[in-house]
Each structure stands twice: as C-alpha cells, then as structure tokens.
XYZ file of C-alpha atoms in Angstrom:
284
model
C 19.411 -19.163 21.062
C 17.389 -18.627 17.897
C 15.531 -15.359 17.491
C 11.810 -15.249 16.712
C 12.609 -14.010 13.259
C 14.883 -17.004 12.749
C 12.163 -19.389 13.934
C 9.633 -17.672 11.633
C 11.969 -18.027 8.644
C 12.727 -21.657 9.392
C 9.020 -22.426 9.772
C 8.368 -20.646 6.492
C 10.969 -22.755 4.769
C 9.471 -26.019 6.020
C 5.965 -24.862 5.176
C 6.976 -23.922 1.639
C 8.758 -27.237 1.079
C 5.688 -29.154 2.161
C 3.450 -26.999 -0.069
C 5.655 -27.518 -3.099
C 5.448 -31.294 -2.569
C 1.703 -31.237 -1.994
C 0.619 -28.762 -4.557
C 3.019 -29.456 -7.363
C 2.399 -27.812 -10.758
C -1.147 -26.788 -9.849
C 0.234 -24.051 -7.651
C 1.424 -20.726 -9.114
C 4.843 -21.123 -10.767
C 4.917 -24.794 -9.728
C 4.260 -24.209 -6.020
C 4.836 -21.736 -3.229
C 8.419 -20.384 -3.403
C 10.940 -21.134 -0.704
C 11.187 -18.457 1.924
C 13.784 -15.799 1.344
C 15.810 -14.935 4.466
C 14.551 -11.600 5.725
C 17.039 -8.819 6.551
C 18.542 -8.990 10.050
C 16.551 -5.938 11.142
C 13.212 -7.224 9.740
C 10.133 -7.031 11.969
C 9.614 -10.266 13.854
C 5.816 -10.000 13.681
C 3.208 -7.444 12.667
C 4.056 -4.039 14.136
C 0.787 -2.780 15.652
C 1.455 0.961 15.213
C 3.050 0.790 11.763
C 1.255 1.848 8.544
C 2.548 1.925 5.004
C 1.745 2.682 1.385
C 3.058 1.190 -1.884
C 2.191 1.430 -5.553
C 3.111 -2.070 -6.570
C 2.809 -1.884 -10.392
C 5.531 -1.249 -12.978
C 6.879 -3.768 -13.285
C 3.477 -5.268 -13.259
C 2.349 -8.864 -13.210
C 2.235 -11.859 -10.936
C 5.856 -12.784 -11.525
C 6.867 -10.233 -8.873
C 4.390 -11.118 -6.212
C 6.648 -13.258 -4.076
C 9.178 -10.464 -3.965
C 6.419 -7.975 -3.046
C 5.326 -10.315 -0.228
C 8.880 -10.455 1.008
C 9.057 -6.632 1.085
C 5.848 -6.422 3.110
C 7.004 -9.144 5.441
C 10.244 -7.280 6.081
C 8.404 -4.249 7.492
C 5.229 -6.027 8.600
C 2.961 -3.036 8.999
C -0.375 -3.274 10.767
C -1.943 -1.665 7.759
C -0.661 -1.087 4.236
C -2.397 0.501 1.273
C -1.587 -0.846 -2.190
C -2.248 1.037 -5.439
C -2.370 -0.247 -8.996
C -3.305 -3.580 -7.480
C -4.955 -6.500 -9.328
C -7.167 -8.633 -7.077
C -5.439 -11.798 -8.233
C -1.976 -10.382 -7.440
C -3.034 -9.248 -3.972
C -4.535 -12.667 -3.223
C -1.233 -14.275 -4.171
C 0.720 -11.775 -2.038
C -1.528 -12.549 0.956
C -1.052 -16.239 0.404
C 2.743 -15.906 0.392
C 2.647 -13.680 3.469
C 0.713 -16.291 5.408
C 2.123 -19.558 4.109
C 5.760 -18.486 3.774
C 6.217 -15.770 6.404
C 3.421 -16.545 8.864
C 1.758 -13.113 8.540
C -2.084 -13.116 8.327
C -3.658 -10.077 6.652
C -7.289 -9.320 5.919
C -8.060 -7.422 2.731
C -10.604 -4.975 1.287
C -10.614 -3.912 -2.329
C -11.418 -0.650 -4.048
C -11.330 -1.801 -7.698
C -12.194 0.889 -10.214
C -11.470 -1.063 -13.396
C -12.224 -4.549 -14.754
C -9.300 -4.950 -17.069
C -8.279 -8.095 -18.884
C -5.024 -6.656 -20.290
C -3.880 -5.509 -16.827
C -5.197 -8.206 -14.521
C -5.905 -11.256 -16.666
C -9.020 -13.444 -16.415
C -11.406 -14.173 -19.210
C -12.289 -11.407 -21.696
C -15.850 -11.423 -20.413
C -14.710 -11.691 -16.756
C -11.589 -9.534 -16.385
C -9.730 -9.028 -13.119
C -10.327 -6.101 -10.765
C -7.782 -3.226 -10.724
C -7.435 -0.364 -8.266
C -6.715 -0.033 -4.550
C -6.421 -2.588 -1.743
C -5.931 -2.311 1.993
C -4.246 -5.067 3.936
C -4.828 -5.027 7.695
C -3.868 -7.384 10.421
C -7.055 -6.388 12.338
C -10.615 -6.728 11.057
C -11.946 -3.885 8.889
C -15.454 -2.407 8.879
C -17.475 0.236 7.156
C -15.862 -0.214 3.782
C -16.554 2.519 1.225
C -15.188 2.454 -2.329
C -15.590 5.676 -4.364
C -14.753 6.207 -8.008
C -13.843 9.831 -8.754
C -16.302 11.555 -11.124
C -13.304 12.363 -13.387
C -10.453 9.862 -13.383
C -8.416 11.559 -16.134
C -6.844 9.160 -18.588
C -7.797 6.186 -16.408
C -10.463 5.517 -13.833
C -9.277 6.386 -10.324
C -10.804 6.388 -6.828
C -10.359 5.879 -3.113
C -11.084 3.114 -0.629
C -11.832 3.741 3.030
C -12.216 1.409 5.982
C -12.266 1.573 9.802
C -9.743 -0.622 11.600
C -7.365 -0.720 14.589
C -3.924 0.884 14.522
C -1.884 0.930 17.731
C -4.951 -0.543 19.386
C -7.246 2.375 18.605
C -9.869 2.677 15.884
C -9.039 4.925 12.981
C -10.462 5.695 9.529
C -7.993 4.630 6.828
C -8.166 5.934 3.243
C -6.214 4.674 0.270
C -6.166 6.548 -3.032
C -4.441 6.902 -6.403
C -4.826 10.202 -8.165
C -4.699 11.012 -11.854
C -1.424 10.909 -13.803
C 1.396 13.428 -13.515
C 0.341 15.741 -16.358
C -3.294 15.957 -15.249
C -3.087 18.504 -12.342
C -6.545 19.980 -12.910
C -8.106 16.520 -12.675
C -6.153 15.792 -9.486
C -7.391 19.062 -7.993
C -11.011 17.973 -8.466
C -10.183 14.503 -7.054
C -8.525 15.880 -3.942
C -11.618 17.948 -3.206
C -13.754 14.786 -3.250
C -11.327 12.922 -1.028
C -10.887 15.869 1.427
C -14.643 16.169 1.830
C -14.711 12.614 3.273
C -11.489 12.911 5.320
C -12.721 16.030 7.135
C -15.633 14.050 8.616
C -13.212 12.092 10.793
C -11.161 13.377 13.800
C -8.691 10.542 13.459
C -7.717 9.532 9.930
C -4.806 8.050 7.943
C -4.721 8.863 4.236
C -2.405 6.610 2.182
C -1.685 6.672 -1.461
C 0.003 7.717 -4.679
C -1.061 11.361 -5.209
C 1.090 11.870 -8.342
C 1.936 15.322 -6.954
C 4.988 16.864 -5.316
C 4.363 18.483 -1.878
C 4.132 22.059 -3.123
C 1.670 21.235 -5.968
C -1.393 23.504 -5.641
C -3.826 20.615 -6.033
C -2.655 19.158 -2.641
C -3.755 22.244 -0.753
C -7.007 20.707 0.574
C -5.067 17.787 2.001
C -2.448 19.924 3.706
C -5.285 21.914 5.272
C -6.560 18.758 6.964
C -3.542 16.610 7.650
C 0.229 16.377 7.879
C 2.568 14.015 6.026
C 4.681 11.825 8.330
C 7.893 12.976 6.704
C 8.837 16.160 8.586
C 10.779 17.360 5.554
C 7.662 17.236 3.387
C 5.545 20.320 3.657
C 3.710 22.542 1.079
C 6.707 24.923 1.053
C 9.125 22.061 0.160
C 10.792 22.655 -3.190
C 11.689 19.696 -5.414
C 14.875 18.102 -4.251
C 14.787 19.641 -0.771
C 14.771 17.622 2.426
C 11.698 15.718 1.346
C 12.622 12.106 0.556
C 11.725 10.938 -2.959
C 9.411 7.974 -3.230
C 9.877 7.070 -6.923
C 12.727 5.923 -9.128
C 12.608 9.262 -10.983
C 13.295 11.191 -7.696
C 9.820 12.656 -7.134
C 7.781 12.656 -3.934
C 4.413 11.192 -5.000
C 3.536 8.781 -2.159
C 2.229 10.038 1.182
C 1.022 8.911 4.631
C -1.129 11.845 5.721
C -2.236 11.876 9.353
C -5.222 13.684 10.899
C -5.518 13.790 14.691
C -2.486 11.419 14.968
C 1.274 12.021 15.139
C 4.191 10.005 13.858
C 7.373 8.790 15.617
C 9.340 7.601 12.589
C 9.199 7.798 8.848
C 10.974 5.526 6.298
C 11.236 5.226 2.543
C 12.695 2.009 1.123
C 13.394 1.514 -2.601
C 12.333 -1.867 -4.029
C 13.224 -3.773 -7.160
C 9.605 -4.882 -7.485
C 8.126 -1.465 -8.296
C 9.247 1.962 -9.551
C 7.586 3.371 -6.399
C 9.313 2.888 -3.018
C 7.752 1.388 0.077
C 6.763 4.176 2.489
C 5.959 3.307 6.097
C 5.749 5.081 9.432
C 5.393 4.225 13.096
C 2.810 6.203 14.958
C 2.652 7.635 18.436
C 0.476 5.363 20.567
C -0.888 8.234 22.719
C-alpha cells in the first residue's frame, strides 16, 4: 500500500520532470525543480483547521522559493500569512506548491512598498513588497492598510474574510516596525486593534517585532490570546514562550479572538531567520 502522501510526492516528481522538459530554460532556474520528499509526518493535504504565519525574508530572494514552498507543503495550512514578501516570490512559491506538491492556494497581497532593490522588476516598475495571505478557500472583503507611521520602512496590515475549519473568519496579517522602534509599534498596534475589535471571530497573524511582555502589545492582549499557552503578557524573555527567531526572541504570533486553539507548533527553517509558526484550531 502507498500512502496518499507517497502518491502526492510521486505525482509531483512526474509533474516536475514533464515541466522541466516542456519549459526548459524559459522557466525559473531552468525549470520547475524536482519534488523534495516531504517528512514522514507531513500533512497529506491542506489541513482545514490549520493557520500559520512566516516572515520569509532574510535570506531574501527567489533562490529560496522552492525551499519555502516545501516548508509550506510540509504543514499545508488552510491559511498562512507571509511577511516581507515580494509579489514575484509569492507567485513562484504558489506555482511550486501547485505544480510540485499538488496544493492550490489563492492569494491576496498587502504591498506597502514598490522596491526595485528588494523585489526586482524594472526601475520604473519595481516589484511589490509587504504582506501576503495564502488561503485554500476563496477570500473576500480584502482591505490593505498602510500605517500612518511605518518607522524606518513602510509597514501595514492586510485583512480578508475566508473559511477556516469550515467557518468564516476575519484574518489579519501584519508586520510592525523594527525592534528598536517601540513607540512607532505602539501607534501601529492601536490602528490594528481598532480594526480587530470590530470582529467577534478574528485571527491576527504576523511579525510584531515585540516580545510578549512589551508594553506596545497591550491593546492586542486586551482583544485576543496567542495560541502558545506559554506566551502571555507576563512572560519574561526566555521563559516557557517558544522563540520564533534565530536570535531566540518571540516576535511572531497567531492571535485568536473568539476562537480557541488545540495545538501550537514552531518550526525553524533554513530559508528564513524567522521560524514557521502554525496552529490547529478547535472546530467548535
């Protein structure tokens, strides 16, 4: 007997081989890469009650997109928010997810920058940079907001309505100002919280560049709870709260409002200095 994950991997290999032959050098890096075998415990298909967040940059650039697609395919969340995402990179990741691993995701973008140095393109038509949300279900009511003060770089949030665990929910994805800019983050959180509070059921994903006990996160903690039970406003650095970065800080969160979590996982990745954070939600 061959498991569904084995069938999916084998189909991905055959698909990739055919695409390499058909597309040749016109495809990125000479064609679609061959499928990497997924871990034995990888999800066999999209998990309908799973959501995740991942800051995918640093290392930046398209050379890591196949590895990033493999990471997402391993956990196969229903919804995942990506930060520091170039539109071109996300499109390539989606292509690999579908053509190599058989996972089809829709996308909405919350670009806050048009940046040639970061995202390529022509100098007069640079690529979009910011947030992206991938969802296996359709998304509606997209809103993209740039914070009035981004700090050293423009920042914002993206919001959509989609299905998670078969029920509609408002999903937010954000990236706050850099680590040394706490006053700016405090103003940004107030803008974000004013939108989150309007929804009884909400999931807030993102890189908040703040540890749990940072004062600027106060408005978020007043509205929602992080899915890691060890992460609370009273958590001191290095406590039971799992780090989500290579420098052992907790910066990445899955905040839930009106929803509860069953599991919480943090998985380091060689394709970013931020870890993949995902959680499975209660379906009640």
